[in-house]
Amino acid sequence: MRLCLSGRPEAARAFLTTRPFAHRGLHGQGRSENGMMAFDAAIAAGFGIECDVRLNSDGQVIVFHDATLDRLMGRPARVRDLSAAELGAIGLSDGSAPPRLAALLDRCGGVTPLLVEIKADERWAGPLCAAVAADLRRHPGAPVAIMSFHPLVPFWFAWHAPQVVRGLVVTQRNKGKWRGRLSRALALWLSRPDFLACDIRDLPSPLARAFRRRGLPVLSWTVRSAADRATAADHADQIIFEQADD
């Protein structure tokens, strides 16, 4: 497989493999996923952080995984329809407000590595990408990367914010052999990624091997067991993990 890649120097993406990334922070035990308490716990433990982001009605980048509040906040409303004040008034299960990406970047202090997964439900996520890029510009040189399942997200960054390290998230779940190959080829051509975030259930894979042969990092998600860790140790360069007791 011929890879279309960014050509970014290795030193600029070295932070991707220095420490494991806590998936949505170190949540559990009273700490909500993607909440500031979970992120503080990850920082205190010396881990990197993986988070998810969406736009709210204010045009702010909010750290939140789902499109709606049902699962995490018990309300049948969409993140994009609510302001930061409205989201804060509802609150996460641990009592905190869903944090803004700007606040999480401040908390990381240019030291803690951060993976920002951009949740692009619509066909085009330009406004969300632009808002994320604006937050990242306030932290030049910070160890931060964006990534997405949607290839037009890293494509946007390649054109509008090429200084930002960008990755492609991939999975083979619910995809046929040929459909999967064609969609991956198109996604790689569009995104020109610096790294791959690969479903641990797909490892080992020819795509991951091809990336690693080129000296490009492969991260594995979501690692939850000793068996997952053993697989990742053989076939990836770093893990995005959740604690087994979460």
Short mmCIF file of C-alpha atoms in Angstrom, two decimals:
data_model
loop_
_atom_site.label_atom_id
_atom_site.label_comp_id
_atom_site.label_asym_id
_atom_site.label_seq_id
_atom_site.Cartn_x
_atom_site.Cartn_y
_atom_site.Cartn_z
CA MET A 1 0.00 0.00 0.00
CA ARG A 2 1.38 3.40 -0.99
CA LEU A 3 1.00 5.92 1.82
CA CYS A 4 0.28 9.63 1.30
CA LEU A 5 1.87 11.25 4.33
CA SER A 6 2.64 14.72 5.66
CA GLY A 7 6.42 14.50 5.66
CA ARG A 8 6.62 16.18 9.08
CA PRO A 9 10.01 15.79 10.83
CA GLU A 10 10.14 13.00 13.40
CA ALA A 11 11.03 15.38 16.24
CA ALA A 12 7.77 17.29 15.78
CA ARG A 13 5.69 14.17 16.50
CA ALA A 14 7.94 12.47 19.06
CA PHE A 15 5.54 13.38 21.91
CA LEU A 16 3.03 10.88 20.51
CA THR A 17 4.98 7.92 21.87
CA THR A 18 6.51 9.22 25.11
CA ARG A 19 3.66 8.16 27.43
CA PRO A 20 0.36 6.30 27.35
CA PHE A 21 -2.79 8.37 26.76
CA ALA A 22 -5.73 8.11 29.15
CA HIS A 23 -8.90 7.67 27.08
CA ARG A 24 -11.20 10.59 27.97
CA GLY A 25 -9.00 11.13 31.01
CA LEU A 26 -8.67 8.83 34.01
CA HIS A 27 -12.42 8.53 34.51
CA GLY A 28 -14.30 6.23 36.83
CA GLN A 29 -14.38 6.18 40.64
CA GLY A 30 -16.57 9.29 40.68
CA ARG A 31 -14.79 11.12 37.85
CA SER A 32 -16.83 11.73 34.69
CA GLU A 33 -15.32 10.88 31.30
CA ASN A 34 -13.99 13.95 29.50
CA GLY A 35 -14.37 15.94 32.73
CA MET A 36 -11.72 18.12 34.30
CA MET A 37 -11.43 15.82 37.34
CA ALA A 38 -10.55 12.92 35.03
CA PHE A 39 -8.01 15.08 33.18
CA ASP A 40 -6.43 16.27 36.44
CA ALA A 41 -6.09 12.64 37.57
CA ALA A 42 -4.35 11.73 34.31
CA ILE A 43 -1.96 14.67 34.63
CA ALA A 44 -1.18 13.77 38.26
CA ALA A 45 -0.45 10.17 37.22
CA GLY A 46 1.94 11.31 34.47
CA PHE A 47 -0.16 10.16 31.51
CA GLY A 48 -1.05 11.91 28.29
CA ILE A 49 -4.70 12.73 27.64
CA GLU A 50 -7.10 11.79 24.86
CA CYS A 51 -10.30 13.83 24.59
CA ASP A 52 -13.23 14.43 22.24
CA VAL A 53 -14.53 17.83 21.13
CA ARG A 54 -17.66 19.40 19.66
CA LEU A 55 -19.01 22.91 19.04
CA ASN A 56 -21.71 24.36 21.27
CA SER A 57 -24.21 27.07 20.33
CA ASP A 58 -21.72 29.78 21.40
CA GLY A 59 -19.20 28.55 18.85
CA GLN A 60 -16.93 27.36 21.67
CA VAL A 61 -15.09 24.04 21.53
CA ILE A 62 -16.53 21.83 24.26
CA VAL A 63 -14.89 18.60 25.44
CA PHE A 64 -17.65 16.02 25.06
CA HIS A 65 -17.92 12.71 23.23
CA ASP A 66 -21.57 12.21 22.30
CA ALA A 67 -23.66 14.39 20.02
CA THR A 68 -26.45 14.42 22.62
CA LEU A 69 -26.57 14.65 26.41
CA ASP A 70 -28.71 11.53 27.00
CA ARG A 71 -26.01 9.09 28.12
CA LEU A 72 -23.83 11.40 30.19
CA MET A 73 -26.17 14.13 31.42
CA GLY A 74 -29.64 12.59 31.17
CA ARG A 75 -31.14 15.16 28.84
CA PRO A 76 -32.48 14.69 25.27
CA ALA A 77 -30.60 17.71 23.91
CA ARG A 78 -27.74 18.24 21.51
CA VAL A 79 -24.43 19.82 22.51
CA ARG A 80 -24.53 22.12 19.49
CA ASP A 81 -27.88 23.58 20.60
CA LEU A 82 -26.75 24.65 24.09
CA SER A 83 -24.53 27.43 25.38
CA ALA A 84 -21.64 26.91 27.79
CA ALA A 85 -23.80 28.33 30.58
CA GLU A 86 -26.64 25.91 29.80
CA LEU A 87 -24.28 22.94 29.69
CA GLY A 88 -22.71 24.00 32.97
CA ALA A 89 -26.12 24.34 34.62
CA ILE A 90 -26.94 20.71 33.76
CA GLY A 91 -23.49 19.40 34.68
CA LEU A 92 -21.74 16.04 34.39
CA SER A 93 -22.36 13.23 36.87
CA ASP A 94 -19.41 14.35 39.00
CA GLY A 95 -20.96 17.81 39.33
CA SER A 96 -18.57 19.63 37.04
CA ALA A 97 -19.35 21.44 33.79
CA PRO A 98 -18.18 20.00 30.47
CA PRO A 99 -14.84 21.79 30.01
CA ARG A 100 -13.85 23.96 27.10
CA LEU A 101 -10.86 22.85 25.06
CA ALA A 102 -9.22 26.19 25.86
CA ALA A 103 -9.39 25.36 29.58
CA LEU A 104 -7.96 21.87 29.06
CA LEU A 105 -5.08 23.29 27.03
CA ASP A 106 -4.35 25.70 29.87
CA ARG A 107 -4.44 22.81 32.35
CA CYS A 108 -1.98 20.76 30.27
CA GLY A 109 0.40 23.72 30.49
CA GLY A 110 2.33 22.90 27.33
CA VAL A 111 3.72 19.81 29.08
CA THR A 112 1.11 17.04 29.12
CA PRO A 113 0.66 15.47 25.65
CA LEU A 114 -2.89 15.89 24.37
CA LEU A 115 -4.80 14.07 21.61
CA VAL A 116 -7.89 15.96 20.46
CA GLU A 117 -10.38 13.77 18.62
CA ILE A 118 -12.64 15.98 16.52
CA LYS A 119 -16.16 14.54 16.39
CA ALA A 120 -17.43 15.43 12.93
CA ASP A 121 -21.00 14.16 12.57
CA GLU A 122 -21.78 16.40 9.62
CA ARG A 123 -20.31 15.89 6.17
CA TRP A 124 -18.15 19.01 6.57
CA ALA A 125 -16.66 20.10 9.88
CA GLY A 126 -14.90 23.30 8.81
CA PRO A 127 -16.35 25.53 11.59
CA LEU A 128 -15.34 23.05 14.29
CA CYS A 129 -11.87 22.62 12.79
CA ALA A 130 -11.41 26.40 12.62
CA ALA A 131 -12.48 26.82 16.25
CA VAL A 132 -10.08 24.07 17.39
CA ALA A 133 -7.25 25.65 15.38
CA ALA A 134 -7.95 29.01 17.02
CA ASP A 135 -7.64 27.45 20.50
CA LEU A 136 -4.42 25.66 19.51
CA ARG A 137 -2.84 28.87 18.20
CA ARG A 138 -2.84 30.19 21.77
CA HIS A 139 -0.46 27.36 22.73
CA PRO A 140 2.32 27.34 20.14
CA GLY A 141 4.74 24.47 20.55
CA ALA A 142 2.49 22.51 22.92
CA PRO A 143 2.53 18.70 22.51
CA VAL A 144 -0.94 18.52 20.93
CA ALA A 145 -2.31 16.57 17.97
CA ILE A 146 -5.72 16.42 16.35
CA MET A 147 -7.24 13.24 14.98
CA SER A 148 -10.55 12.06 13.56
CA PHE A 149 -12.35 9.20 11.86
CA HIS A 150 -13.49 11.78 9.29
CA PRO A 151 -10.68 12.26 6.70
CA LEU A 152 -11.86 15.78 5.87
CA VAL A 153 -10.80 16.88 9.36
CA PRO A 154 -7.04 16.22 8.91
CA PHE A 155 -7.52 17.41 5.31
CA TRP A 156 -8.74 20.77 6.67
CA PHE A 157 -5.73 21.03 8.98
CA ALA A 158 -3.32 20.09 6.17
CA TRP A 159 -4.54 23.11 4.21
CA HIS A 160 -5.34 25.67 6.93
CA ALA A 161 -3.14 24.76 9.92
CA PRO A 162 -0.34 22.53 8.62
CA GLN A 163 1.77 23.15 11.73
CA VAL A 164 -0.67 21.03 13.77
CA VAL A 165 0.20 17.33 14.04
CA ARG A 166 -2.70 15.35 12.58
CA GLY A 167 -3.81 11.74 12.69
CA LEU A 168 -6.37 9.43 11.15
CA VAL A 169 -8.50 7.16 13.36
CA VAL A 170 -9.33 3.85 11.70
CA THR A 171 -11.32 0.69 12.40
CA GLN A 172 -12.37 -2.34 10.39
CA ARG A 173 -15.49 -2.96 12.48
CA ASN A 174 -18.64 -3.32 10.34
CA LYS A 175 -16.73 -2.86 7.09
CA GLY A 176 -16.24 -5.42 4.35
CA LYS A 177 -12.80 -6.29 3.02
CA TRP A 178 -12.96 -4.30 -0.22
CA ARG A 179 -15.05 -1.46 1.17
CA GLY A 180 -12.56 -1.10 4.00
CA ARG A 181 -9.58 -1.01 1.64
CA LEU A 182 -11.14 1.58 -0.64
CA SER A 183 -12.28 3.84 2.20
CA ARG A 184 -8.85 3.68 3.88
CA ALA A 185 -7.05 4.48 0.62
CA LEU A 186 -9.25 7.53 0.06
CA ALA A 187 -8.93 8.62 3.69
CA LEU A 188 -5.13 8.40 3.58
CA TRP A 189 -4.97 10.33 0.30
CA LEU A 190 -7.13 13.13 1.72
CA SER A 191 -5.65 13.39 5.21
CA ARG A 192 -1.90 12.84 4.70
CA PRO A 193 -1.58 11.88 8.38
CA ASP A 194 1.41 12.08 10.70
CA PHE A 195 0.17 9.08 12.67
CA LEU A 196 -2.45 6.37 12.75
CA ALA A 197 -4.84 5.65 15.64
CA CYS A 198 -5.85 2.03 15.09
CA ASP A 199 -8.58 -0.07 16.68
CA ILE A 200 -6.82 -2.58 18.94
CA ARG A 201 -9.21 -5.25 17.63
CA ASP A 202 -7.69 -4.86 14.15
CA LEU A 203 -4.09 -5.46 15.17
CA PRO A 204 -1.96 -6.82 13.65
CA SER A 205 -2.82 -5.19 10.33
CA PRO A 206 -1.04 -4.51 7.02
CA LEU A 207 -1.82 -0.79 7.31
CA ALA A 208 -0.23 -0.53 10.75
CA ARG A 209 2.82 -2.43 9.53
CA ALA A 210 3.15 -0.10 6.54
CA PHE A 211 3.05 2.97 8.80
CA ARG A 212 5.66 1.59 11.16
CA ARG A 213 7.96 0.60 8.30
CA ARG A 214 7.93 4.26 7.27
CA GLY A 215 8.87 5.29 10.81
CA LEU A 216 5.41 6.75 11.54
CA PRO A 217 3.71 6.16 14.90
CA VAL A 218 0.77 3.83 15.34
CA LEU A 219 -1.36 4.39 18.43
CA SER A 220 -3.87 1.74 19.53
CA TRP A 221 -7.31 2.30 21.03
CA THR A 222 -9.01 1.46 23.28
CA VAL A 223 -6.71 -0.74 25.37
CA ARG A 224 -8.61 -2.25 28.32
CA SER A 225 -6.91 -5.54 29.25
CA ALA A 226 -3.58 -7.26 29.68
CA ALA A 227 -4.18 -9.06 26.38
CA ASP A 228 -4.76 -5.72 24.65
CA ARG A 229 -1.55 -4.38 26.13
CA ALA A 230 0.40 -7.38 24.88
CA THR A 231 -1.02 -6.94 21.37
CA ALA A 232 -0.21 -3.24 21.39
CA ALA A 233 3.32 -3.90 22.61
CA ASP A 234 3.94 -6.05 19.53
CA HIS A 235 2.08 -4.07 16.89
CA ALA A 236 1.83 -0.40 17.96
CA ASP A 237 4.01 2.34 19.36
CA GLN A 238 1.78 3.69 22.14
CA ILE A 239 -1.63 3.06 23.70
CA ILE A 240 -4.83 4.96 24.37
CA PHE A 241 -6.18 3.10 27.39
CA GLU A 242 -8.97 2.85 29.91
CA GLN A 243 -8.54 1.36 33.34
CA ALA A 244 -9.95 -2.14 33.53
CA ASP A 245 -12.13 -1.30 36.56
CA ASP A 246 -13.86 1.69 34.91
#
